[in-house]
Amino acid sequence: MLYQLARPLLFCLDAESAHRAGLALLDASHALGTARLLASAAPSLQVRTLGIDFPNPVGLAAGMDKNGDHIDALFDLGFGFVEVGAVTPRPQPGNPRPRIFRLTEAQAIINRMGFNNLGVDYLVENLKRRKSSGIVGVNIGKNFDTPIERAADDYVHCLRKVYPHASFVTANVSSPNTSGLRNLQQDELLDNLLGELARTRADLVRSSGRHVPIAVKIAPDLDDAGIDALAERVLAHDLDAVIATNTTLSRAGVEHLPNSREAGGLSGGPLRVRSTEVITRLARATAGRIPIIGVGGIASTADAMEKLRAGATLVQLYSALVFQGPALVGKIVAGLAQSR
Ligand SMILES: Cc1cc2nc3c(=O)[nH]c(=O)nc-3n(C[C@H](O)[C@H](O)[C@H](O)COP(=O)(O)O)c2cc1C
């Protein structure tokens, strides 16, 4: 209701300023204790996966809180888990603005943020400082100027730094906005990266006694053979989950809309069907051996159920929050609880 009042004002701003203003409003309502009213408790939705008890299966997708500045406030909305990042070893400004565009008619977003973030050390301080005990995943990437052949060094650096403070870690090899990054989804680059992550994790388990799950986040633009090959490698390296999917380079169905020619990844409504197809394929390829986290175009309880039925164990969303506001999380959680 409050968001219905705020939305016309937020939509007068460019998308990135609206994003900042929306998060500032959320922090303010967290401080006042009002945001918590949106959350919906649903004990029947508890899910145990990755060795973790999730209070419900609906999470925040990576990219909204790149630096972990808003973790406590985001949990007020009723998320079962929150993924922060993407974070890189060193701070970097990302691409020049404007770099986020709304395609309101399609409830979609195009972004080419380019991993703008304040660096992993800053994020770690925020993880240490948070008050909520909710489940927090950390999405990690590489700096834009690290050559792709050295990418694994950046991922390993971030994994080591966030490991003591993260519930799970996501290797993001699917952002379209860092040149060459998606090549990490294939062949020797993928094998090398996953091998380095698995070896580093084994070290960290030995030294800390804690096993932190590692997920790999994939693009919706892989073909079936690419999905199968990636799943096979994730299983071979004993990694723990796949997140499907990141944003798409496709513009199918939105070509006629203003902003559709902007470079970057498309998310929201037009991504929904493709991301569900990828989940279906992955579910077949992994045959239940590791969980799938489904993300892409979820804007209702029915959309969340579609992903769960396709084989996802958990789901995440981002773009629909921009169009429907923060009450959407509680609505989806309540809807899922009712359908049990
Ligand atoms: C502005 C913006 C920034 C994003 N940044 C990241 C990111 O840093 N890392 C990542 O893995 N995904 C990122 N994503 C992708 C989302 O996590 C998600 O996979 C995608 O948007 C599809 O979900 P949705 O349709 O619910 O938005 C970003 C998406 C948007 C819209």
mmCIF file of C-alpha atoms and ligand atoms in Angstrom:
data_model
loop_
_atom_site.group_PDB
_atom_site.id
_atom_site.type_symbol
_atom_site.label_atom_id
_atom_site.label_comp_id
_atom_site.label_asym_id
_atom_site.label_seq_id
_atom_site.Cartn_x
_atom_site.Cartn_y
_atom_site.Cartn_z
ATOM 1 C CA MET A 1 0.000 0.000 0.000
ATOM 2 C CA LEU A 2 2.780 2.451 0.997
ATOM 3 C CA TYR A 3 4.697 1.287 -2.062
ATOM 4 C CA GLN A 4 1.683 2.080 -4.267
ATOM 5 C CA LEU A 5 2.042 5.697 -3.049
ATOM 6 C CA ALA A 6 5.810 5.787 -3.400
ATOM 7 C CA ARG A 7 6.028 4.033 -6.783
ATOM 8 C CA PRO A 8 4.947 6.979 -9.028
ATOM 9 C CA LEU A 9 7.572 9.152 -7.319
ATOM 10 C CA LEU A 10 10.260 6.482 -7.602
ATOM 11 C CA PHE A 11 9.390 5.912 -11.274
ATOM 12 C CA CYS A 12 9.929 9.670 -11.951
ATOM 13 C CA LEU A 13 13.579 9.048 -11.095
ATOM 14 C CA ASP A 14 15.994 7.211 -13.356
ATOM 15 C CA ALA A 15 16.104 3.516 -12.451
ATOM 16 C CA GLU A 16 19.374 3.630 -10.482
ATOM 17 C CA SER A 17 18.345 6.645 -8.380
ATOM 18 C CA ALA A 18 15.002 4.919 -7.706
ATOM 19 C CA HIS A 19 16.894 1.810 -6.632
ATOM 20 C CA ARG A 20 18.938 3.828 -4.117
ATOM 21 C CA ALA A 21 15.864 5.716 -2.870
ATOM 22 C CA GLY A 22 13.903 2.466 -2.485
ATOM 23 C CA LEU A 23 16.646 0.910 -0.375
ATOM 24 C CA ALA A 24 16.931 4.091 1.718
ATOM 25 C CA LEU A 25 13.169 3.918 2.385
ATOM 26 C CA LEU A 26 13.548 0.272 3.348
ATOM 27 C CA ASP A 27 16.356 1.121 5.795
ATOM 28 C CA ALA A 28 14.200 3.885 7.285
ATOM 29 C CA SER A 29 11.252 1.568 7.783
ATOM 30 C CA HIS A 30 13.611 -1.041 9.266
ATOM 31 C CA ALA A 31 14.759 1.567 11.787
ATOM 32 C CA LEU A 32 11.121 2.365 12.607
ATOM 33 C CA GLY A 33 10.187 -1.320 12.774
ATOM 34 C CA THR A 34 7.412 -0.992 10.161
ATOM 35 C CA ALA A 35 8.896 -3.124 7.362
ATOM 36 C CA ARG A 36 8.633 -6.245 9.524
ATOM 37 C CA LEU A 37 4.836 -6.021 9.230
ATOM 38 C CA LEU A 38 5.184 -7.184 5.622
ATOM 39 C CA ALA A 39 6.749 -10.509 6.513
ATOM 40 C CA SER A 40 4.609 -13.604 6.636
ATOM 41 C CA ALA A 41 5.642 -16.459 8.937
ATOM 42 C CA ALA A 42 4.989 -19.859 7.384
ATOM 43 C CA PRO A 43 6.402 -22.744 9.404
ATOM 44 C CA SER A 44 5.018 -25.221 6.859
ATOM 45 C CA LEU A 45 7.423 -23.858 4.251
ATOM 46 C CA GLN A 46 10.654 -24.736 6.035
ATOM 47 C CA VAL A 47 13.108 -26.413 3.686
ATOM 48 C CA ARG A 48 16.250 -28.301 4.638
ATOM 49 C CA THR A 49 18.775 -28.281 1.835
ATOM 50 C CA LEU A 50 22.524 -27.638 1.469
ATOM 51 C CA GLY A 51 22.737 -28.666 5.116
ATOM 52 C CA ILE A 52 20.845 -25.493 6.068
ATOM 53 C CA ASP A 53 17.324 -25.011 7.457
ATOM 54 C CA PHE A 54 15.641 -22.353 5.317
ATOM 55 C CA PRO A 55 12.577 -20.770 6.995
ATOM 56 C CA ASN A 56 10.933 -20.547 3.572
ATOM 57 C CA PRO A 57 12.143 -21.131 0.000
ATOM 58 C CA VAL A 58 11.841 -17.545 -1.281
ATOM 59 C CA GLY A 59 15.104 -15.600 -1.465
ATOM 60 C CA LEU A 60 16.396 -12.286 -2.730
ATOM 61 C CA ALA A 61 18.482 -12.690 -5.896
ATOM 62 C CA ALA A 62 21.963 -11.219 -6.144
ATOM 63 C CA GLY A 63 22.555 -7.689 -7.370
ATOM 64 C CA MET A 64 20.115 -5.650 -5.314
ATOM 65 C CA ASP A 65 22.398 -5.341 -2.291
ATOM 66 C CA LYS A 66 25.833 -5.523 -3.904
ATOM 67 C CA ASN A 67 27.761 -4.444 -0.805
ATOM 68 C CA GLY A 68 25.647 -5.972 1.954
ATOM 69 C CA ASP A 69 24.563 -2.556 3.197
ATOM 70 C CA HIS A 70 20.898 -3.498 3.713
ATOM 71 C CA ILE A 71 20.903 -7.102 4.957
ATOM 72 C CA ASP A 72 18.919 -6.594 8.176
ATOM 73 C CA ALA A 73 16.303 -4.432 6.454
ATOM 74 C CA LEU A 74 15.883 -6.950 3.614
ATOM 75 C CA PHE A 75 15.126 -9.751 6.079
ATOM 76 C CA ASP A 76 12.214 -7.652 7.382
ATOM 77 C CA LEU A 77 10.449 -8.344 4.070
ATOM 78 C CA GLY A 78 10.127 -12.041 4.860
ATOM 79 C CA PHE A 79 12.816 -13.539 2.644
ATOM 80 C CA GLY A 80 13.897 -17.058 3.583
ATOM 81 C CA PHE A 81 17.410 -16.078 2.499
ATOM 82 C CA VAL A 82 19.226 -13.124 0.989
ATOM 83 C CA GLU A 83 22.041 -13.227 -1.570
ATOM 84 C CA VAL A 84 24.351 -10.197 -1.534
ATOM 85 C CA GLY A 85 26.985 -9.187 -4.111
ATOM 86 C CA ALA A 86 28.286 -9.595 -6.697
ATOM 87 C CA VAL A 87 31.505 -8.639 -5.026
ATOM 88 C CA THR A 88 34.999 -8.552 -6.523
ATOM 89 C CA PRO A 89 38.419 -8.562 -4.811
ATOM 90 C CA ARG A 90 39.022 -4.848 -5.422
ATOM 91 C CA PRO A 91 36.408 -2.064 -5.472
ATOM 92 C CA GLN A 92 35.367 -1.002 -8.973
ATOM 93 C CA PRO A 93 32.929 1.619 -10.290
ATOM 94 C CA GLY A 94 31.158 -0.535 -12.888
ATOM 95 C CA ASN A 95 29.934 0.820 -16.221
ATOM 96 C CA PRO A 96 29.066 4.487 -16.798
ATOM 97 C CA ARG A 97 25.519 5.560 -15.938
ATOM 98 C CA PRO A 98 22.794 5.202 -17.099
ATOM 99 C CA ARG A 99 23.096 1.436 -16.769
ATOM 100 C CA ILE A 100 19.684 0.237 -15.543
ATOM 101 C CA PHE A 101 16.556 0.603 -17.674
ATOM 102 C CA ARG A 102 12.935 -0.257 -16.949
ATOM 103 C CA LEU A 103 10.738 -1.877 -19.615
ATOM 104 C CA THR A 104 7.618 -1.256 -17.580
ATOM 105 C CA GLU A 105 5.109 -2.669 -20.056
ATOM 106 C CA ALA A 106 6.858 -6.053 -19.854
ATOM 107 C CA GLN A 107 7.666 -5.774 -16.111
ATOM 108 C CA ALA A 108 11.277 -6.172 -17.162
ATOM 109 C CA ILE A 109 14.670 -4.580 -16.562
ATOM 110 C CA ILE A 110 17.820 -4.320 -18.642
ATOM 111 C CA ASN A 111 20.993 -3.755 -16.638
ATOM 112 C CA ARG A 112 24.663 -3.396 -17.501
ATOM 113 C CA MET A 113 25.918 -2.483 -14.045
ATOM 114 C CA GLY A 114 29.257 -4.257 -14.593
ATOM 115 C CA PHE A 115 29.876 -5.463 -11.017
ATOM 116 C CA ASN A 116 29.954 -2.016 -9.418
ATOM 117 C CA ASN A 117 30.916 -2.725 -5.809
ATOM 118 C CA LEU A 118 33.057 -1.518 -2.936
ATOM 119 C CA GLY A 119 35.236 -4.616 -2.815
ATOM 120 C CA VAL A 120 35.165 -7.799 -0.767
ATOM 121 C CA ASP A 121 36.727 -6.297 2.376
ATOM 122 C CA TYR A 122 33.911 -3.751 2.649
ATOM 123 C CA LEU A 123 31.278 -6.468 2.210
ATOM 124 C CA VAL A 124 32.925 -8.645 4.875
ATOM 125 C CA GLU A 125 32.712 -5.783 7.388
ATOM 126 C CA ASN A 126 28.975 -5.539 6.677
ATOM 127 C CA LEU A 127 28.561 -9.289 7.109
ATOM 128 C CA LYS A 128 30.297 -9.064 10.492
ATOM 129 C CA ARG A 129 28.150 -6.104 11.527
ATOM 130 C CA ARG A 130 24.730 -7.509 10.645
ATOM 131 C CA LYS A 131 22.308 -8.214 13.462
ATOM 132 C CA SER A 132 19.914 -10.658 11.822
ATOM 133 C CA SER A 133 20.793 -14.330 11.918
ATOM 134 C CA GLY A 134 19.142 -15.014 8.529
ATOM 135 C CA ILE A 135 20.731 -17.105 5.783
ATOM 136 C CA VAL A 136 23.043 -14.980 3.624
ATOM 137 C CA GLY A 137 24.639 -16.111 0.388
ATOM 138 C CA VAL A 138 27.497 -14.148 -1.165
ATOM 139 C CA ASN A 139 27.759 -13.812 -4.941
ATOM 140 C CA ILE A 140 31.388 -13.521 -6.092
ATOM 141 C CA GLY A 141 32.936 -12.431 -9.389
ATOM 142 C CA LYS A 142 36.129 -11.128 -10.922
ATOM 143 C CA ASN A 143 37.406 -7.595 -11.388
ATOM 144 C CA PHE A 144 36.834 -6.270 -14.912
ATOM 145 C CA ASP A 145 40.588 -5.891 -15.535
ATOM 146 C CA THR A 146 41.602 -9.370 -14.368
ATOM 147 C CA PRO A 147 42.380 -11.416 -17.503
ATOM 148 C CA ILE A 148 39.974 -14.302 -17.954
ATOM 149 C CA GLU A 149 42.841 -16.844 -17.667
ATOM 150 C CA ARG A 150 43.489 -15.481 -14.147
ATOM 151 C CA ALA A 151 39.797 -15.270 -13.175
ATOM 152 C CA ALA A 152 40.046 -18.201 -10.766
ATOM 153 C CA ASP A 153 42.472 -16.166 -8.593
ATOM 154 C CA ASP A 154 39.759 -13.534 -8.043
ATOM 155 C CA TYR A 155 37.085 -16.106 -7.184
ATOM 156 C CA VAL A 156 39.428 -17.919 -4.798
ATOM 157 C CA HIS A 157 40.386 -14.609 -3.144
ATOM 158 C CA CYS A 158 36.725 -13.730 -2.569
ATOM 159 C CA LEU A 159 35.838 -17.266 -1.417
ATOM 160 C CA ARG A 160 38.560 -17.174 1.249
ATOM 161 C CA LYS A 161 37.488 -13.736 2.489
ATOM 162 C CA VAL A 162 33.747 -14.372 2.725
ATOM 163 C CA TYR A 163 33.901 -18.029 3.806
ATOM 164 C CA PRO A 164 33.759 -17.472 7.590
ATOM 165 C CA HIS A 165 30.752 -15.136 7.244
ATOM 166 C CA ALA A 166 28.605 -16.684 4.495
ATOM 167 C CA SER A 167 25.860 -19.328 4.643
ATOM 168 C CA PHE A 168 26.674 -20.196 1.019
ATOM 169 C CA VAL A 169 28.811 -18.732 -1.742
ATOM 170 C CA THR A 170 27.804 -18.344 -5.399
ATOM 171 C CA ALA A 171 30.351 -18.356 -8.206
ATOM 172 C CA ASN A 172 28.783 -16.005 -10.717
ATOM 173 C CA VAL A 173 29.984 -17.093 -14.160
ATOM 174 C CA SER A 174 26.979 -15.744 -16.002
ATOM 175 C CA SER A 175 26.835 -11.955 -15.816
ATOM 176 C CA PRO A 176 26.740 -10.593 -19.382
ATOM 177 C CA ASN A 177 28.251 -7.286 -18.263
ATOM 178 C CA THR A 178 31.862 -8.277 -17.625
ATOM 179 C CA SER A 179 33.673 -8.979 -20.866
ATOM 180 C CA GLY A 180 34.425 -12.688 -21.346
ATOM 181 C CA LEU A 181 32.932 -13.757 -17.986
ATOM 182 C CA ARG A 182 30.443 -16.153 -19.552
ATOM 183 C CA ASN A 183 33.324 -18.083 -21.128
ATOM 184 C CA LEU A 184 33.908 -19.398 -17.612
ATOM 185 C CA GLN A 185 30.817 -21.569 -18.134
ATOM 186 C CA GLN A 186 32.643 -23.828 -20.583
ATOM 187 C CA ASP A 187 35.539 -26.153 -21.231
ATOM 188 C CA GLU A 188 38.906 -25.769 -19.508
ATOM 189 C CA LEU A 189 38.091 -22.363 -18.022
ATOM 190 C CA LEU A 190 35.092 -23.865 -16.199
ATOM 191 C CA ASP A 191 36.978 -26.955 -15.150
ATOM 192 C CA ASN A 192 39.908 -24.927 -13.867
ATOM 193 C CA LEU A 193 37.657 -22.519 -11.937
ATOM 194 C CA LEU A 194 35.535 -25.232 -10.328
ATOM 195 C CA GLY A 195 38.653 -27.248 -9.497
ATOM 196 C CA GLU A 196 40.289 -24.243 -7.796
ATOM 197 C CA LEU A 197 37.099 -23.489 -5.849
ATOM 198 C CA ALA A 198 36.755 -27.110 -4.739
ATOM 199 C CA ARG A 199 40.429 -27.296 -3.649
ATOM 200 C CA THR A 200 40.189 -24.004 -1.758
ATOM 201 C CA ARG A 201 36.999 -25.103 -0.075
ATOM 202 C CA ALA A 202 38.621 -28.384 1.021
ATOM 203 C CA ASP A 203 41.401 -26.300 2.654
ATOM 204 C CA LEU A 204 38.853 -24.066 4.334
ATOM 205 C CA VAL A 205 36.840 -27.003 5.632
ATOM 206 C CA ARG A 206 40.034 -28.442 7.145
ATOM 207 C CA SER A 207 41.059 -25.170 8.765
ATOM 208 C CA SER A 208 37.632 -23.995 9.941
ATOM 209 C CA GLY A 209 35.708 -27.224 10.477
ATOM 210 C CA ARG A 210 32.791 -25.626 8.585
ATOM 211 C CA HIS A 211 31.474 -26.783 5.201
ATOM 212 C CA VAL A 212 30.075 -23.780 3.337
ATOM 213 C CA PRO A 213 28.144 -24.792 0.211
ATOM 214 C CA ILE A 214 29.217 -23.409 -3.158
ATOM 215 C CA ALA A 215 26.650 -22.745 -5.896
ATOM 216 C CA VAL A 216 27.359 -21.956 -9.552
ATOM 217 C CA LYS A 217 25.076 -19.411 -11.231
ATOM 218 C CA ILE A 218 24.404 -19.953 -14.918
ATOM 219 C CA ALA A 219 23.029 -18.021 -17.862
ATOM 220 C CA PRO A 220 19.718 -18.751 -19.571
ATOM 221 C CA ASP A 221 21.470 -18.498 -22.930
ATOM 222 C CA LEU A 222 23.315 -21.823 -22.659
ATOM 223 C CA ASP A 223 21.980 -24.500 -25.001
ATOM 224 C CA ASP A 224 21.005 -27.962 -23.764
ATOM 225 C CA ALA A 225 24.447 -29.428 -24.410
ATOM 226 C CA GLY A 226 26.018 -26.520 -22.489
ATOM 227 C CA ILE A 227 23.654 -27.041 -19.547
ATOM 228 C CA ASP A 228 24.344 -30.780 -19.451
ATOM 229 C CA ALA A 229 28.111 -30.287 -19.653
ATOM 230 C CA LEU A 230 28.069 -27.674 -16.904
ATOM 231 C CA ALA A 231 25.940 -29.871 -14.628
ATOM 232 C CA GLU A 232 28.329 -32.762 -15.185
ATOM 233 C CA ARG A 233 31.337 -30.611 -14.191
ATOM 234 C CA VAL A 234 29.603 -29.190 -11.096
ATOM 235 C CA LEU A 235 28.842 -32.740 -9.947
ATOM 236 C CA ALA A 236 32.336 -33.971 -10.819
ATOM 237 C CA HIS A 237 33.902 -31.287 -8.616
ATOM 238 C CA ASP A 238 31.475 -32.008 -5.777
ATOM 239 C CA LEU A 239 30.063 -28.511 -5.717
ATOM 240 C CA ASP A 240 26.727 -28.093 -4.063
ATOM 241 C CA ALA A 241 24.081 -26.295 -6.134
ATOM 242 C CA VAL A 242 23.264 -24.526 -9.381
ATOM 243 C CA ILE A 243 21.440 -21.204 -9.536
ATOM 244 C CA ALA A 244 19.409 -20.865 -12.734
ATOM 245 C CA THR A 245 19.324 -18.278 -14.126
ATOM 246 C CA ASN A 246 21.069 -14.966 -14.512
ATOM 247 C CA THR A 247 19.810 -12.327 -16.987
ATOM 248 C CA THR A 248 19.501 -12.991 -20.740
ATOM 249 C CA LEU A 249 20.995 -11.382 -23.834
ATOM 250 C CA SER A 250 17.829 -12.291 -25.750
ATOM 251 C CA ARG A 251 15.298 -9.567 -26.543
ATOM 252 C CA ALA A 252 12.630 -11.949 -27.834
ATOM 253 C CA GLY A 253 9.180 -10.538 -27.173
ATOM 254 C CA VAL A 254 10.356 -7.080 -26.112
ATOM 255 C CA GLU A 255 11.934 -5.809 -29.354
ATOM 256 C CA HIS A 256 9.139 -3.278 -29.814
ATOM 257 C CA LEU A 257 9.516 -1.654 -26.385
ATOM 258 C CA PRO A 258 11.428 1.513 -25.529
ATOM 259 C CA ASN A 259 14.846 0.718 -24.008
ATOM 260 C CA SER A 260 14.896 -2.801 -25.511
ATOM 261 C CA ARG A 261 17.987 -1.929 -27.568
ATOM 262 C CA GLU A 262 20.012 -0.992 -24.503
ATOM 263 C CA ALA A 263 23.002 -3.290 -24.011
ATOM 264 C CA GLY A 264 22.959 -5.555 -20.965
ATOM 265 C CA GLY A 265 21.056 -8.438 -19.402
ATOM 266 C CA LEU A 266 17.271 -8.638 -19.485
ATOM 267 C CA SER A 267 15.408 -9.812 -16.393
ATOM 268 C CA GLY A 268 11.804 -9.969 -15.194
ATOM 269 C CA GLY A 269 8.704 -11.179 -17.037
ATOM 270 C CA PRO A 270 10.248 -12.005 -20.429
ATOM 271 C CA LEU A 271 12.861 -14.267 -18.769
ATOM 272 C CA ARG A 272 10.405 -16.450 -16.868
ATOM 273 C CA VAL A 273 9.700 -19.194 -19.374
ATOM 274 C CA ARG A 274 13.316 -19.607 -20.503
ATOM 275 C CA SER A 275 14.648 -19.799 -16.964
ATOM 276 C CA THR A 276 12.066 -22.480 -16.121
ATOM 277 C CA GLU A 277 13.157 -24.433 -19.215
ATOM 278 C CA VAL A 278 16.761 -24.299 -18.017
ATOM 279 C CA ILE A 279 15.694 -25.562 -14.575
ATOM 280 C CA THR A 280 13.813 -28.452 -16.188
ATOM 281 C CA ARG A 281 16.891 -29.411 -18.197
ATOM 282 C CA LEU A 282 19.181 -29.084 -15.184
ATOM 283 C CA ALA A 283 16.860 -31.176 -13.033
ATOM 284 C CA ARG A 284 17.149 -33.955 -15.603
ATOM 285 C CA ALA A 285 20.931 -33.571 -15.840
ATOM 286 C CA THR A 286 21.506 -33.561 -12.079
ATOM 287 C CA ALA A 287 18.800 -36.126 -11.239
ATOM 288 C CA GLY A 288 18.240 -34.748 -7.741
ATOM 289 C CA ARG A 289 21.894 -35.114 -6.703
ATOM 290 C CA ILE A 290 22.236 -31.374 -5.959
ATOM 291 C CA PRO A 291 19.605 -28.686 -5.402
ATOM 292 C CA ILE A 292 18.683 -26.094 -8.002
ATOM 293 C CA ILE A 293 17.863 -22.527 -7.009
ATOM 294 C CA GLY A 294 15.367 -21.171 -9.553
ATOM 295 C CA VAL A 295 15.336 -17.502 -10.506
ATOM 296 C CA GLY A 296 14.038 -15.504 -13.455
ATOM 297 C CA GLY A 297 10.767 -13.645 -13.853
ATOM 298 C CA ILE A 298 9.084 -14.723 -10.629
ATOM 299 C CA ALA A 299 6.313 -12.200 -9.941
ATOM 300 C CA SER A 300 3.621 -14.279 -8.188
ATOM 301 C CA THR A 301 2.996 -17.428 -6.152
ATOM 302 C CA ALA A 302 2.131 -19.264 -9.377
ATOM 303 C CA ASP A 303 5.489 -18.270 -10.900
ATOM 304 C CA ALA A 304 7.336 -19.518 -7.814
ATOM 305 C CA MET A 305 5.404 -22.793 -7.963
ATOM 306 C CA GLU A 306 6.256 -23.167 -11.637
ATOM 307 C CA LYS A 307 9.977 -23.093 -10.757
ATOM 308 C CA LEU A 308 9.546 -25.480 -7.812
ATOM 309 C CA ARG A 309 7.576 -27.924 -9.989
ATOM 310 C CA ALA A 310 10.269 -27.747 -12.659
ATOM 311 C CA GLY A 311 12.780 -29.007 -10.109
ATOM 312 C CA ALA A 312 13.939 -26.042 -8.042
ATOM 313 C CA THR A 313 14.273 -26.527 -4.283
ATOM 314 C CA LEU A 314 14.541 -22.799 -3.551
ATOM 315 C CA VAL A 315 13.641 -19.708 -5.606
ATOM 316 C CA GLN A 316 14.845 -16.116 -5.787
ATOM 317 C CA LEU A 317 13.520 -12.896 -7.253
ATOM 318 C CA TYR A 318 14.613 -9.365 -7.979
ATOM 319 C CA SER A 319 12.913 -7.501 -10.867
ATOM 320 C CA ALA A 320 9.299 -8.023 -9.746
ATOM 321 C CA LEU A 321 10.106 -6.206 -6.495
ATOM 322 C CA VAL A 322 10.756 -3.069 -8.546
ATOM 323 C CA PHE A 323 7.314 -3.202 -10.124
ATOM 324 C CA GLN A 324 5.230 -4.622 -7.278
ATOM 325 C CA GLY A 325 7.073 -3.414 -4.192
ATOM 326 C CA PRO A 326 8.304 -5.137 -1.056
ATOM 327 C CA ALA A 327 4.932 -6.606 -0.002
ATOM 328 C CA LEU A 328 5.338 -9.106 -2.857
ATOM 329 C CA VAL A 329 7.648 -11.319 -0.787
ATOM 330 C CA GLY A 330 5.085 -11.837 2.001
ATOM 331 C CA LYS A 331 2.370 -12.411 -0.615
ATOM 332 C CA ILE A 332 4.333 -15.148 -2.364
ATOM 333 C CA VAL A 333 5.306 -16.801 0.929
ATOM 334 C CA ALA A 334 1.683 -16.724 2.139
ATOM 335 C CA GLY A 335 0.485 -18.044 -1.236
ATOM 336 C CA LEU A 336 2.930 -20.948 -1.146
ATOM 337 C CA ALA A 337 1.895 -21.773 2.430
ATOM 338 C CA GLN A 338 -1.765 -21.835 1.391
ATOM 339 C CA SER A 339 -1.081 -24.121 -1.525
ATOM 340 C CA ARG A 340 0.569 -26.712 0.737
HETATM 341 C C1 LIG B 1 20.128 -4.408 -11.584
HETATM 342 C C2 LIG B 1 20.485 -5.853 -11.507
HETATM 343 C C3 LIG B 1 21.740 -6.232 -11.023
HETATM 344 C C4 LIG B 1 22.084 -7.592 -10.948
HETATM 345 N N1 LIG B 1 23.303 -7.936 -10.445
HETATM 346 C C5 LIG B 1 23.614 -9.268 -10.308
HETATM 347 C C6 LIG B 1 24.836 -9.661 -9.722
HETATM 348 O O1 LIG B 1 25.640 -8.828 -9.274
HETATM 349 N N2 LIG B 1 25.119 -10.983 -9.651
HETATM 350 C C7 LIG B 1 24.237 -11.949 -10.115
HETATM 351 O O2 LIG B 1 24.512 -13.143 -10.036
HETATM 352 N N3 LIG B 1 23.053 -11.593 -10.644
HETATM 353 C C8 LIG B 1 22.728 -10.286 -10.747
HETATM 354 N N4 LIG B 1 21.518 -9.933 -11.282
HETATM 355 C C9 LIG B 1 20.625 -10.998 -11.780
HETATM 356 C C10 LIG B 1 19.582 -11.420 -10.732
HETATM 357 O O3 LIG B 1 20.210 -11.935 -9.577
HETATM 358 C C11 LIG B 1 18.632 -12.462 -11.317
HETATM 359 O O4 LIG B 1 19.370 -13.631 -11.633
HETATM 360 C C12 LIG B 1 17.920 -11.997 -12.565
HETATM 361 O O5 LIG B 1 17.574 -10.626 -12.465
HETATM 362 C C13 LIG B 1 16.667 -12.800 -12.865
HETATM 363 O O6 LIG B 1 15.733 -12.675 -11.803
HETATM 364 P P1 LIG B 1 14.470 -11.653 -11.867
HETATM 365 O O7 LIG B 1 13.793 -11.876 -13.193
HETATM 366 O O8 LIG B 1 13.617 -12.022 -10.688
HETATM 367 O O9 LIG B 1 15.052 -10.289 -11.747
HETATM 368 C C14 LIG B 1 21.149 -8.584 -11.370
HETATM 369 C C15 LIG B 1 19.886 -8.200 -11.841
HETATM 370 C C16 LIG B 1 19.548 -6.857 -11.906
HETATM 371 C C17 LIG B 1 18.178 -6.485 -12.408
#
